[in-house]
Short mmCIF file of C-alpha atoms and ligand atoms in Angstrom, two decimals:
data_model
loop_
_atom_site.label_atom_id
_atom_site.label_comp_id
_atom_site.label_asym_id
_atom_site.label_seq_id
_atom_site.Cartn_x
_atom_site.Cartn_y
_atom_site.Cartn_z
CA UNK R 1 0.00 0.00 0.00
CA UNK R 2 1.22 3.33 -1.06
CA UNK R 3 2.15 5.31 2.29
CA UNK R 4 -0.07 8.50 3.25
CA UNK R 5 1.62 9.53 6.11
CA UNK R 6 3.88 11.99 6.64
CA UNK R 7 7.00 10.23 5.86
CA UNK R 8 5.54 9.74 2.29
CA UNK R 9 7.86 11.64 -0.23
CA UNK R 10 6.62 15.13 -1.72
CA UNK R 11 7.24 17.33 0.58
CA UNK R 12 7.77 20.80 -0.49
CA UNK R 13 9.36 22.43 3.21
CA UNK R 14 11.05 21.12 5.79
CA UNK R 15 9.41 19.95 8.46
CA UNK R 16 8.75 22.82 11.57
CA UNK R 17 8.39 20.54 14.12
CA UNK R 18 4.63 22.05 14.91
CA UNK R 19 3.52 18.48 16.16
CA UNK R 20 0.59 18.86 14.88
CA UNK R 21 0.55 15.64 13.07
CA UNK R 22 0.82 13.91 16.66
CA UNK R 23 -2.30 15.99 17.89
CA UNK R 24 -4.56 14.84 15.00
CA UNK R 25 -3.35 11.34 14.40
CA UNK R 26 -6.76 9.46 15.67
CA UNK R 27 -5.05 6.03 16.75
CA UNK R 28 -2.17 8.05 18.18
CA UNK R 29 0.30 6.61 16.00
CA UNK R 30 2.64 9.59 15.99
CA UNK R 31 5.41 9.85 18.84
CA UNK R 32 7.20 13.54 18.79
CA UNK R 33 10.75 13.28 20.00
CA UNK R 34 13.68 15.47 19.63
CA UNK R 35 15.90 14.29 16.86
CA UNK R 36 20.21 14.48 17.47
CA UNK R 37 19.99 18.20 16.55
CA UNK R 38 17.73 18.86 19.02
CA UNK R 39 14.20 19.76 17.47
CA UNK R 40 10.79 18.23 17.67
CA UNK R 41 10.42 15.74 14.73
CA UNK R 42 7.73 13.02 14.60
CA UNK R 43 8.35 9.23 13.92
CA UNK R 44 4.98 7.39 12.96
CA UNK R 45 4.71 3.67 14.90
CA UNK R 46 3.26 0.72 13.62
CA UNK R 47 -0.38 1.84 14.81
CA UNK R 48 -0.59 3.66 11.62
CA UNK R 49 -3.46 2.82 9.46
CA UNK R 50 -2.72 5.09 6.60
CA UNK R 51 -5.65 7.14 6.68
CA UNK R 52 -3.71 10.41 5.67
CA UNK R 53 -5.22 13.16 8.01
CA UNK R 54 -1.84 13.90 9.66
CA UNK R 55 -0.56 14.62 5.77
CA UNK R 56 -2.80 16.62 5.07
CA UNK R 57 -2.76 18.78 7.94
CA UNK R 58 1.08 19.50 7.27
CA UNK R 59 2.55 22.01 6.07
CA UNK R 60 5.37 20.13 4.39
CA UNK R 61 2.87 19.15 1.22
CA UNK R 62 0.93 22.26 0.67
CA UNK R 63 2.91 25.72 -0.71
CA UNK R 64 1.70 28.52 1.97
CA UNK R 65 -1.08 30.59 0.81
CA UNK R 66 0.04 34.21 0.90
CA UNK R 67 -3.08 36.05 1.26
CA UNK R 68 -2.66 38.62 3.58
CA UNK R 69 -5.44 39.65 6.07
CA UNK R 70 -8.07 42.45 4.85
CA UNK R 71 -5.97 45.67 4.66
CA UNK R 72 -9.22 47.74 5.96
CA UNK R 73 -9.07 45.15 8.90
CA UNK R 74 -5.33 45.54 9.84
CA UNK R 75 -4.93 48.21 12.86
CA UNK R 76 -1.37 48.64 14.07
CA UNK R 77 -0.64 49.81 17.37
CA UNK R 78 1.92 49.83 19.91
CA UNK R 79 0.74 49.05 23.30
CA UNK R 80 2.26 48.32 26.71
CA UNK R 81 -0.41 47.19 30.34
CA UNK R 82 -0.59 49.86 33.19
CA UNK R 83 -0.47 47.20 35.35
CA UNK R 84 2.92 47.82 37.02
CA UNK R 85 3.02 44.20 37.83
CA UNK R 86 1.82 42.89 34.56
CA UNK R 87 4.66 45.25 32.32
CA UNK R 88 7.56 43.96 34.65
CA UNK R 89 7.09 40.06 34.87
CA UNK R 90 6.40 40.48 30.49
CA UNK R 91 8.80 40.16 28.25
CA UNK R 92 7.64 43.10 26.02
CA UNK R 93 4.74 45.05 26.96
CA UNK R 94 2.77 42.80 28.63
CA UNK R 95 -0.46 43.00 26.30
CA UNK R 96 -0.58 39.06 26.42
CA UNK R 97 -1.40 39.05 30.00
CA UNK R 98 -4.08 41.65 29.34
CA UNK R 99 -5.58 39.93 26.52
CA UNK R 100 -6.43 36.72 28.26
CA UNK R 101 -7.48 37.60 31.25
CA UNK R 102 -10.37 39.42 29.70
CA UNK R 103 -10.86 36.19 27.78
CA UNK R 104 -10.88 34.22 30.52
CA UNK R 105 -13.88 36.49 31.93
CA UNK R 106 -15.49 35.57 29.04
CA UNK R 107 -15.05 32.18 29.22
CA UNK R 108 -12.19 31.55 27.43
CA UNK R 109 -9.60 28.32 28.16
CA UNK R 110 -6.15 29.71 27.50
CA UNK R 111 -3.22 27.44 25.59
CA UNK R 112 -0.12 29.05 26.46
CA UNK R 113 3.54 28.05 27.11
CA UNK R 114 5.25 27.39 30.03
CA UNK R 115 8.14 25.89 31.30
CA UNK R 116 8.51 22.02 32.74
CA UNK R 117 10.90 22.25 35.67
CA UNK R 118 11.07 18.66 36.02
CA UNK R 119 12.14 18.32 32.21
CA UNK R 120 13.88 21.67 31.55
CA UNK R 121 11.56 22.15 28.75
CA UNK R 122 8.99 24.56 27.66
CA UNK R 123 5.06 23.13 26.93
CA UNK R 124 1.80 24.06 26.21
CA UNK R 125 -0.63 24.17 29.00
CA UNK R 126 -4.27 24.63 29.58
CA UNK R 127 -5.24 27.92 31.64
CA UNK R 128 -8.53 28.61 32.49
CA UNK R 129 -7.68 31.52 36.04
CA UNK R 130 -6.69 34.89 35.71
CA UNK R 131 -4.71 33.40 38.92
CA UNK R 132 -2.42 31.24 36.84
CA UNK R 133 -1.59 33.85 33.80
CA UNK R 134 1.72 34.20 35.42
CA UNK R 135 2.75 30.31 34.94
CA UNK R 136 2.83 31.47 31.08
CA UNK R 137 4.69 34.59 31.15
CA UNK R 138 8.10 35.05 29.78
CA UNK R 139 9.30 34.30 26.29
CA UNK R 140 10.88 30.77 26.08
CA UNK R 141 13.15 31.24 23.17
CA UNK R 142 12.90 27.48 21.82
CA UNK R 143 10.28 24.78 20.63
CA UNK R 144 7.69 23.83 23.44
CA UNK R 145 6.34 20.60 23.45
CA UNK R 146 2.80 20.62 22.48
CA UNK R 147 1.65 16.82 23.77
CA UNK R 148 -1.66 16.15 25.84
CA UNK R 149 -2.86 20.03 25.81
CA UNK R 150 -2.99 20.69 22.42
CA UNK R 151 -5.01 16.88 22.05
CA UNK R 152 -7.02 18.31 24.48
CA UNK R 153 -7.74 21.69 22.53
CA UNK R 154 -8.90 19.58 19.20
CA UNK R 155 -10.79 17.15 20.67
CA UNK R 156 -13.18 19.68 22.07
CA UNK R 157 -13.20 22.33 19.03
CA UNK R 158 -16.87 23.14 20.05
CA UNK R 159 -15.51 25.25 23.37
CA UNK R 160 -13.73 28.50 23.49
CA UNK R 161 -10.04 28.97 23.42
CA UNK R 162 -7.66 30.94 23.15
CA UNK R 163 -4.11 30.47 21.77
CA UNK R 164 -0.76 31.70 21.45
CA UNK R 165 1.94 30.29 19.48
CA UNK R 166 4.70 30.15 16.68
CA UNK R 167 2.99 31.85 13.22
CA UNK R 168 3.90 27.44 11.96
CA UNK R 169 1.49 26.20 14.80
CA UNK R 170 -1.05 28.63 14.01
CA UNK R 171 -1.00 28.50 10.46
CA UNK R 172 -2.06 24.95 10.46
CA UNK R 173 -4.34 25.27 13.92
CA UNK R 174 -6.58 27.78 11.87
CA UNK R 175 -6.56 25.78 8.21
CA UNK R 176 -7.59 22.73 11.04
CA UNK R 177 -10.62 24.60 12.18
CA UNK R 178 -11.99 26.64 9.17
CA UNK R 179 -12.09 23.38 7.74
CA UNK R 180 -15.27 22.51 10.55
CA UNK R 181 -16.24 25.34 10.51
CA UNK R 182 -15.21 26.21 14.12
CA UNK R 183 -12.89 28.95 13.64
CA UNK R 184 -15.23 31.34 15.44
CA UNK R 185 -14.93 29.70 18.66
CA UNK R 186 -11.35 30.36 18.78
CA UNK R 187 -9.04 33.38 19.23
CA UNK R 188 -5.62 33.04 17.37
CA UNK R 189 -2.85 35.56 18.35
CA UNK R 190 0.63 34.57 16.96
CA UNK R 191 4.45 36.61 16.91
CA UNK R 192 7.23 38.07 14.85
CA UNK R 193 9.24 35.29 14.85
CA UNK R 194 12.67 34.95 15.22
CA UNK R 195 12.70 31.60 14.48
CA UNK R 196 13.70 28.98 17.42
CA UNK R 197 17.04 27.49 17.97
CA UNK R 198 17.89 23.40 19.39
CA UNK R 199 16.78 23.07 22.81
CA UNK R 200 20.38 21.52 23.17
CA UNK R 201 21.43 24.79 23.22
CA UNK R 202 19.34 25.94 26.27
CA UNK R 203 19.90 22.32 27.73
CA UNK R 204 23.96 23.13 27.88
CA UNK R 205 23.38 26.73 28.63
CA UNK R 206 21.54 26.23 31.75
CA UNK R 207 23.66 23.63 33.11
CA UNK R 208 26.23 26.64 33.76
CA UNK R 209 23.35 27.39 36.64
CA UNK R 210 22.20 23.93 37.99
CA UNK R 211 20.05 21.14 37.22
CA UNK R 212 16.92 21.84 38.70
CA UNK R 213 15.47 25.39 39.42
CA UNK R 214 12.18 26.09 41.30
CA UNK R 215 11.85 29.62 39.08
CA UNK R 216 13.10 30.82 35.70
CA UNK R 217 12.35 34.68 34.74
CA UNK R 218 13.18 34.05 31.06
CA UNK R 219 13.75 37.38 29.39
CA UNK R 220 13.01 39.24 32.64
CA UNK R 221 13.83 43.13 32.53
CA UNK R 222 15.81 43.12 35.48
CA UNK R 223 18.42 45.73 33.39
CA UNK R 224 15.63 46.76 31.26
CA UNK R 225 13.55 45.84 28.41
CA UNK R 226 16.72 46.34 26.05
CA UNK R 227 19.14 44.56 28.34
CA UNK R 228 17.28 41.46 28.66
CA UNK R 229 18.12 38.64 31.10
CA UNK R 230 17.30 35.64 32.20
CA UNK R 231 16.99 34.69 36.32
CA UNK R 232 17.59 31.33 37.33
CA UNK R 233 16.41 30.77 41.20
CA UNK R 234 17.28 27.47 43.30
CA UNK R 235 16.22 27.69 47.03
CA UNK R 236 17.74 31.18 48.16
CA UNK R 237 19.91 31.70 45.50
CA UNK R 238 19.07 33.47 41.98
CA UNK R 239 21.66 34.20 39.20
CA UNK R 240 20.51 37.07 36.53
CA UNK R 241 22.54 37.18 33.26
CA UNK R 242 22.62 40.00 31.03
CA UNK R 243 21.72 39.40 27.40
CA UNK R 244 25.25 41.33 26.59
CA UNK R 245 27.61 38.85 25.77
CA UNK R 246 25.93 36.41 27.11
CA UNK R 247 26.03 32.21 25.25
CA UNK R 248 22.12 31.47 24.92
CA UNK R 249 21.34 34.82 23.42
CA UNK R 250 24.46 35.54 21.27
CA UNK R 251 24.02 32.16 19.86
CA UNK R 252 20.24 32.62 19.29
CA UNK R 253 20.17 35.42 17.44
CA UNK R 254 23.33 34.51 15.52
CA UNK R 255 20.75 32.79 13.74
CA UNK R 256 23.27 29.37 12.79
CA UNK R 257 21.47 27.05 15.27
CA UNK R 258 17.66 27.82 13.89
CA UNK R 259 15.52 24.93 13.15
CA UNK R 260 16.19 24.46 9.29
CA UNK R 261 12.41 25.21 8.80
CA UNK R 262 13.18 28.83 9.80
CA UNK R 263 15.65 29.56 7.63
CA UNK R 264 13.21 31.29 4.58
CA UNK R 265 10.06 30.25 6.26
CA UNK R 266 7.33 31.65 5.07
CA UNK R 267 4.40 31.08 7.73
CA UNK R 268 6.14 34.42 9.81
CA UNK R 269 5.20 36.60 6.53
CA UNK R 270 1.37 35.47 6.23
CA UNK R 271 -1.23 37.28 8.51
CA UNK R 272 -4.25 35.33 7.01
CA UNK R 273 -4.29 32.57 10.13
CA UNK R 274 -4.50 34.48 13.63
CA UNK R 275 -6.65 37.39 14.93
CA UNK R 276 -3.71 39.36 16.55
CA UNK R 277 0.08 38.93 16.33
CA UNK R 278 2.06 40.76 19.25
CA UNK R 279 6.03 41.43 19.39
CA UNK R 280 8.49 43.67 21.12
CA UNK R 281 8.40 46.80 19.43
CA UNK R 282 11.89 47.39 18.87
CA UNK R 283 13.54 50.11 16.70
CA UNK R 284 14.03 53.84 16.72
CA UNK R 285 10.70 54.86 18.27
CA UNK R 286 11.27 53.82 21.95
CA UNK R 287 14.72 53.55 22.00
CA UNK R 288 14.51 55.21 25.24
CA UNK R 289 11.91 53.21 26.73
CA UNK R 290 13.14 50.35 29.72
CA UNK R 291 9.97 49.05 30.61
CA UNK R 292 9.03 47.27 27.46
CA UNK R 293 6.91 48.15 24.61
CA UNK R 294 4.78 45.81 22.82
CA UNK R 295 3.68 45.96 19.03
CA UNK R 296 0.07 44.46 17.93
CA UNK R 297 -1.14 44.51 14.79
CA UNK R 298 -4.82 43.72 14.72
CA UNK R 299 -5.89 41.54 11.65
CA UNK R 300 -9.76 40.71 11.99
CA UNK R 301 -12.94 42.36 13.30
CA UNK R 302 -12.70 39.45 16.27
CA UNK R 303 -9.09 41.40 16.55
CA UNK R 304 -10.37 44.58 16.83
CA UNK R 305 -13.06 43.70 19.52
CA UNK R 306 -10.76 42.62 22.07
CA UNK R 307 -8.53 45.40 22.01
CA UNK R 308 -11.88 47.38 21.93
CA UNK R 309 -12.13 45.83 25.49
CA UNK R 310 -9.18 46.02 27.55
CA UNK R 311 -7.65 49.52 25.72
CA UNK R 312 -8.83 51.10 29.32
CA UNK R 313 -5.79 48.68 30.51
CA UNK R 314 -3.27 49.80 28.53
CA UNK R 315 -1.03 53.22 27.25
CA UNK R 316 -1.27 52.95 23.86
CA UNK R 317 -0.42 54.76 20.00
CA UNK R 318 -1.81 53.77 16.64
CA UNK R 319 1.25 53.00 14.47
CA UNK R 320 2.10 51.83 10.97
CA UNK R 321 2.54 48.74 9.98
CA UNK R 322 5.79 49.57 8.49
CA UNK R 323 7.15 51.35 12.04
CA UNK R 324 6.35 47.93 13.67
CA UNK R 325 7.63 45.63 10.58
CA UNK R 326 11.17 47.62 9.95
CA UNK R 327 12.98 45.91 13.08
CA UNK R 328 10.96 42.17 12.90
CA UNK R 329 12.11 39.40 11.08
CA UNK R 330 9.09 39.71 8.89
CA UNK R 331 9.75 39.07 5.23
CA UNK R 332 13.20 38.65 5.83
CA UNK R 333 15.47 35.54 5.27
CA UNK R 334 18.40 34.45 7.10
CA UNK R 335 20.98 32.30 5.80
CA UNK R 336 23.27 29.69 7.58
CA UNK R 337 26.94 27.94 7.21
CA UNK R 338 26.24 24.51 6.97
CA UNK R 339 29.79 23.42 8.00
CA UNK R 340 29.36 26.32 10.96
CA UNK R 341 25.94 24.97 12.03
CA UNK R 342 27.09 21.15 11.98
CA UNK R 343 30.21 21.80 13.67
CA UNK R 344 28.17 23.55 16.65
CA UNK R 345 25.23 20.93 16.49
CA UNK R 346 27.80 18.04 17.24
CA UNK R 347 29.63 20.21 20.11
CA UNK R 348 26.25 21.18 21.65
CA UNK R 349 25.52 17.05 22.27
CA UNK R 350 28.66 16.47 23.68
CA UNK R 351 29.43 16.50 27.29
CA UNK R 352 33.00 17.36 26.95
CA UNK R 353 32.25 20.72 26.09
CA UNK R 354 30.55 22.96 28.09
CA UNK R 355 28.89 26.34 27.07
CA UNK R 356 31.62 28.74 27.64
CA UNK R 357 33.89 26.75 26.07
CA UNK R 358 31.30 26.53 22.64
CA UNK R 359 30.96 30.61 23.36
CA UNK R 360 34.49 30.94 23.09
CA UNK R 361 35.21 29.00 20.05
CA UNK R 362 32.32 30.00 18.22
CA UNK R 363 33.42 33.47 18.44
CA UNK R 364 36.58 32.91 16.73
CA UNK R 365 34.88 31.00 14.06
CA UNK R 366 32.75 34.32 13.02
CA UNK R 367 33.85 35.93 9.74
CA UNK R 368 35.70 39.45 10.46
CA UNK R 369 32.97 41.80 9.91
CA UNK R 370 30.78 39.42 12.60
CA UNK R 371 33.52 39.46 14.95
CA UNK R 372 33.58 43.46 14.55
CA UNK R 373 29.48 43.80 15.17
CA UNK R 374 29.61 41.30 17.80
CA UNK R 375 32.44 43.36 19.88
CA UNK R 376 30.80 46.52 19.26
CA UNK R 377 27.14 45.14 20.55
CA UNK R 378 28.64 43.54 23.34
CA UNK R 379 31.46 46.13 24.52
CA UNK R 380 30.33 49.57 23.02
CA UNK R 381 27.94 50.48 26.16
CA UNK R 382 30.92 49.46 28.35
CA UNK R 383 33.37 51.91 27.10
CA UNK R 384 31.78 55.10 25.53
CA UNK R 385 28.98 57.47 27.38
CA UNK R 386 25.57 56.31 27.67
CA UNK R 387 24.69 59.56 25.45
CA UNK R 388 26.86 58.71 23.30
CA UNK R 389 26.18 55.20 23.03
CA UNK R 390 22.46 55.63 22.32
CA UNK R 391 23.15 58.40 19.54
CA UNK R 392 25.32 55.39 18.09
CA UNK R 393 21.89 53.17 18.29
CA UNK R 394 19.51 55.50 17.57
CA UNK R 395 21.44 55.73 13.91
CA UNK R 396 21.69 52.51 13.73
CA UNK R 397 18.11 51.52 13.97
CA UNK R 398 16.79 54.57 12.12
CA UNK R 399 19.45 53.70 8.95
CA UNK R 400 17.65 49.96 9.33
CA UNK R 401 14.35 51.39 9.13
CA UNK R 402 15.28 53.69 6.09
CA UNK R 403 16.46 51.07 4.22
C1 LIG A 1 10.49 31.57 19.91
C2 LIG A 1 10.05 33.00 19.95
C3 LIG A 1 10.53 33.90 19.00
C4 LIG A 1 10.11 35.23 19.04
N1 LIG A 1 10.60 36.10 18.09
C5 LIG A 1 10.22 37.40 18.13
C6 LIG A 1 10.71 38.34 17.18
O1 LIG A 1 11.51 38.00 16.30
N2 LIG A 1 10.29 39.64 17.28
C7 LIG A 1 9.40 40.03 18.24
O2 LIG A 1 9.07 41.22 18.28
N3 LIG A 1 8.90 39.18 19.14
C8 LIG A 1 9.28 37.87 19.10
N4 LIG A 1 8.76 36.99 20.02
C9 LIG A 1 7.66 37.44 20.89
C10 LIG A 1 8.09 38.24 22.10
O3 LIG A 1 9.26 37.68 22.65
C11 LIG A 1 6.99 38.27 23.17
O4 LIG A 1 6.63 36.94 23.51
C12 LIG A 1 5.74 38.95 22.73
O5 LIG A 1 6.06 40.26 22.35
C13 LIG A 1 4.68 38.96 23.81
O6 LIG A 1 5.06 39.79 24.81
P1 LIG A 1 4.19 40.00 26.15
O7 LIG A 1 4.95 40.96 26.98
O8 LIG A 1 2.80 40.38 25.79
O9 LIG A 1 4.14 38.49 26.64
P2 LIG A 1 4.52 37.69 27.95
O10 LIG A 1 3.46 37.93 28.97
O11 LIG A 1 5.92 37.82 28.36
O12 LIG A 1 4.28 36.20 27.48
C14 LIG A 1 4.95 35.49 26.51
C15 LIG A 1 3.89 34.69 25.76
O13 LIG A 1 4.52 33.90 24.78
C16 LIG A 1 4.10 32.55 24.89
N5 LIG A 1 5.29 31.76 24.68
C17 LIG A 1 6.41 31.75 25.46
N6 LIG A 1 7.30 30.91 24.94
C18 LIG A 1 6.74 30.37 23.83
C19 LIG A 1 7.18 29.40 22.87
N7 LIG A 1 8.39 28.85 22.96
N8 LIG A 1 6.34 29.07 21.87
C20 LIG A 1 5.12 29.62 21.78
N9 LIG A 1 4.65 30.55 22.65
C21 LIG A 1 5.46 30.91 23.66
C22 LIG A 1 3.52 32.35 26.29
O14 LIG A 1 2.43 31.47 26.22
C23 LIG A 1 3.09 33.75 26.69
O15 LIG A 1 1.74 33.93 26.39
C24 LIG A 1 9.19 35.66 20.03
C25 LIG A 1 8.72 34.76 20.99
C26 LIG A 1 9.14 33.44 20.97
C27 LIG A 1 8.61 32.50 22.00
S1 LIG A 2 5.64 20.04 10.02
FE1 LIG A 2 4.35 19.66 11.81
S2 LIG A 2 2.69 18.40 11.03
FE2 LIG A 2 4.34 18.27 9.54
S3 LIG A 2 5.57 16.48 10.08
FE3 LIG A 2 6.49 18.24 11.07
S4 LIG A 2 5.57 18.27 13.11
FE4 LIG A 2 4.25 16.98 11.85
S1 LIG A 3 -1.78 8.27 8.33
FE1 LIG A 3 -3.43 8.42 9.87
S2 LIG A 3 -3.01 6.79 11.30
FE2 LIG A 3 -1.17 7.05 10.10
S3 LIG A 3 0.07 8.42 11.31
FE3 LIG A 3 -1.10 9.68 9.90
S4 LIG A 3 -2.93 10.28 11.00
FE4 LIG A 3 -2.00 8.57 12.11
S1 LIG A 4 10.55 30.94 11.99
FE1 LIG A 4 8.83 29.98 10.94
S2 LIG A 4 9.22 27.77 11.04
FE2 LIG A 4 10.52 28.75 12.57
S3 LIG A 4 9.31 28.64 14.47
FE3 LIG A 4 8.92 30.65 13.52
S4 LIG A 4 7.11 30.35 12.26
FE4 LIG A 4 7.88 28.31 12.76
#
């Protein structure tokens, strides 16, 4: 018999490691596990009947349909909670937090990411108190694991949810659900996305702080929304490191260590699937600002209603789209070294190196001009006036946006 799965051959992407395949197989015949690079790939069991559904829910057959959202629907704004409390535990402006906890008052389940302390992993989870919001908070730069909740979420398509996650993931989530018709029971808010790197690379990094933490503030603003951190806390002790120079983040958004997928992936460019997308609102316009800013571009009526509803709860600006898009990885493509990219793949799983030691030889490896932007983004604030400094920025971000 001719195999209808997805390991039949015709694929037109790489695979993004959604796991949605594993969520819709019916006689669970899909097991996600991370492969020896260190991303979520599926391997189908012998339970397989062949029926096809997890094909044709993936991305990997179908070219992405480009339609953008309604331009008379799209409303661009930047946006950031009053909620004092809200802002700081956020990683950008905190409009997440705002956003579902009027949608819990109205009855709303939440699927959001957190992280698995026992595991050292991130995962979905279902939320349904304002109480628990804070479990989700916090950008987890890396591929959560979407297992029972996500099931959970399908197999009752008929109740109201609300969910947040890669533009991949919610690309196929919505095609799922227009498909029965049940699209208007959900809300669908994706993000600029960066892309998301091997979780062996957060599985070395944090072993620099422990093995088993009973709180992580991942991309917590203890510097500031621009000098990003992330706190590690074990019984009375908590280690913050600055995003400046630090492995995780230097590696991240040197962009070698991306899930292939992300490399030229298109799903981050299409607005069609989700009702909002959020994102740190980063560039020239609040260069100055420490407490985060966040930047939401509403892309349906459905969009336009919630922010309708909880704009009492936040300081907010209508923007342009193109003063929010300028600094995102929207439409852009990044390319990768294979040799660099193997080379660090193969040092991240073994245990003879450790992190700083990866750091170290990594940074040597970078071609000249690298080397010179890396030095200057990690060393320039230490060395020359803060005035100075952010004149330096500010022209750097506003040539960006020119171009
Ligand atoms: C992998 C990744 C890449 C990103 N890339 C960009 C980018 O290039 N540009 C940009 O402007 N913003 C990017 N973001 C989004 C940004 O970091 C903030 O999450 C967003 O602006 C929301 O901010 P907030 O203050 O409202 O959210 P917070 O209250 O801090 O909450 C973060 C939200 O993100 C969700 N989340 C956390 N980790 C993950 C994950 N691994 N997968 C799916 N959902 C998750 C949580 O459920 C939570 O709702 C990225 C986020 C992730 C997770
Ligand atoms: S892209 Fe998603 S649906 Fe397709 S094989 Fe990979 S994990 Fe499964
Ligand atoms: S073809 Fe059907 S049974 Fe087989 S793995 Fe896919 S969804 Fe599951
Ligand atoms: S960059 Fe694209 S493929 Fe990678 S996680 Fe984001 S949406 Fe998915």
């Amino acid at each position: 018999m001719q195999c209808n799965n997805i390991n039949s051959t015709g694929e037109i992407s790489k695979c993004t490691g959604c796991q949605f395949c594993e969520a819709v197989c019916p006689v669970g015949a899909i097991n996600i596990s991370l492969d020896k690079e260190g991303f979520y790939k599926p391997i189908v069991n012998d339970k397989c009947v062949n029926c096809g559904l997890c094909k044709k829910y993936c991305f990997k057959y179908h070219a992405v349909d480009f339609s953008q959202c309604d331009d008379n629907q799209l409303l661009c704004y930047s946006a950031k909670a009053k909620n004092k409390m809200v802002l700081e535990k956020s990683s950008s402006g905190g409009v997440l937090t705002v956003i579902f906890k009027q949608l819990i008052y109205e009855g709303y389940k939440i699927l959001g990411v957190g992280y698995d302390y026992e595991q050292n992993i991130s995962k979905y989870y279902i939320l349904n108190s304002v109480d628990d919001l804070y479990q989700i908070q916090g950008s987890k730069y890396m591929q959560a694991k979407s297992g029972e909740a996500l099931l959970n979420v399908l197999s009752s398509i008929n109740e109201k949810c609300a969910i947040i996650g890669t533009p991949c993931l919610m690309y196929t989530i919505s095609n799922y659900l227009n498909e029965r018709c049940a699209r208007e029971k959900f809300v669908l808010i994706d993000f600029f996305c960066h892309g998301t790197p091997t979780i062996n690379l957060w599985k070395k990094y944090i072993r620099k702080y422990g093995d088993k933490f009973d709180s992580i503030f991942f991309r917590d603003k203890t510097y500031g929304w621009h000098e990003y951190s992330n706190t590690f806390v074990s019984g009375n002790k908590s280690i913050t490191n600055k995003a400046t120079d630090d492995e995780f983040f230097s590696l991240f958004f040197d962009d070698q260590l991306l899930n292939e997928s992300c490399y030229g992936c298109k799903y981050r460019d299409s607005l069609s699937q989700i009702d909002i997308r959020v994102g740190d609102f980063w560039g020239n316009k609040y260069d100055h600002d420490s407490e985060g800013v966040s930047a939401m571009l509403l892309t349906t009526q459905k969009g336009r209603d919630i922010f309708d509803k909880i704009k009492e709860q936040l300081y907010f600006e209508k923007v342009t789209f193109n003063e929010i898009v300028a600094s995102q990885a929207y439409k852009k493509e990044y390319r990768f070294n294979k040799e660099i990219r193997n080379k660090y793949l193969k040092m991240l799983r073994q245990d003879s190196y450790d992190i700083a030691q990866i750091y170290s030889k990594y940074k040597k490896d970078l071609p000249f001009t690298k080397k010179v932007k890396m030095f200057a983004k990690n060393n320039l604030k230490r060395y020359i006036p803060k005035n100075l400094y952010m004149f330096i920025r500010r022209a750097y971000h506003r040539n960006n946006e020119e171009r």
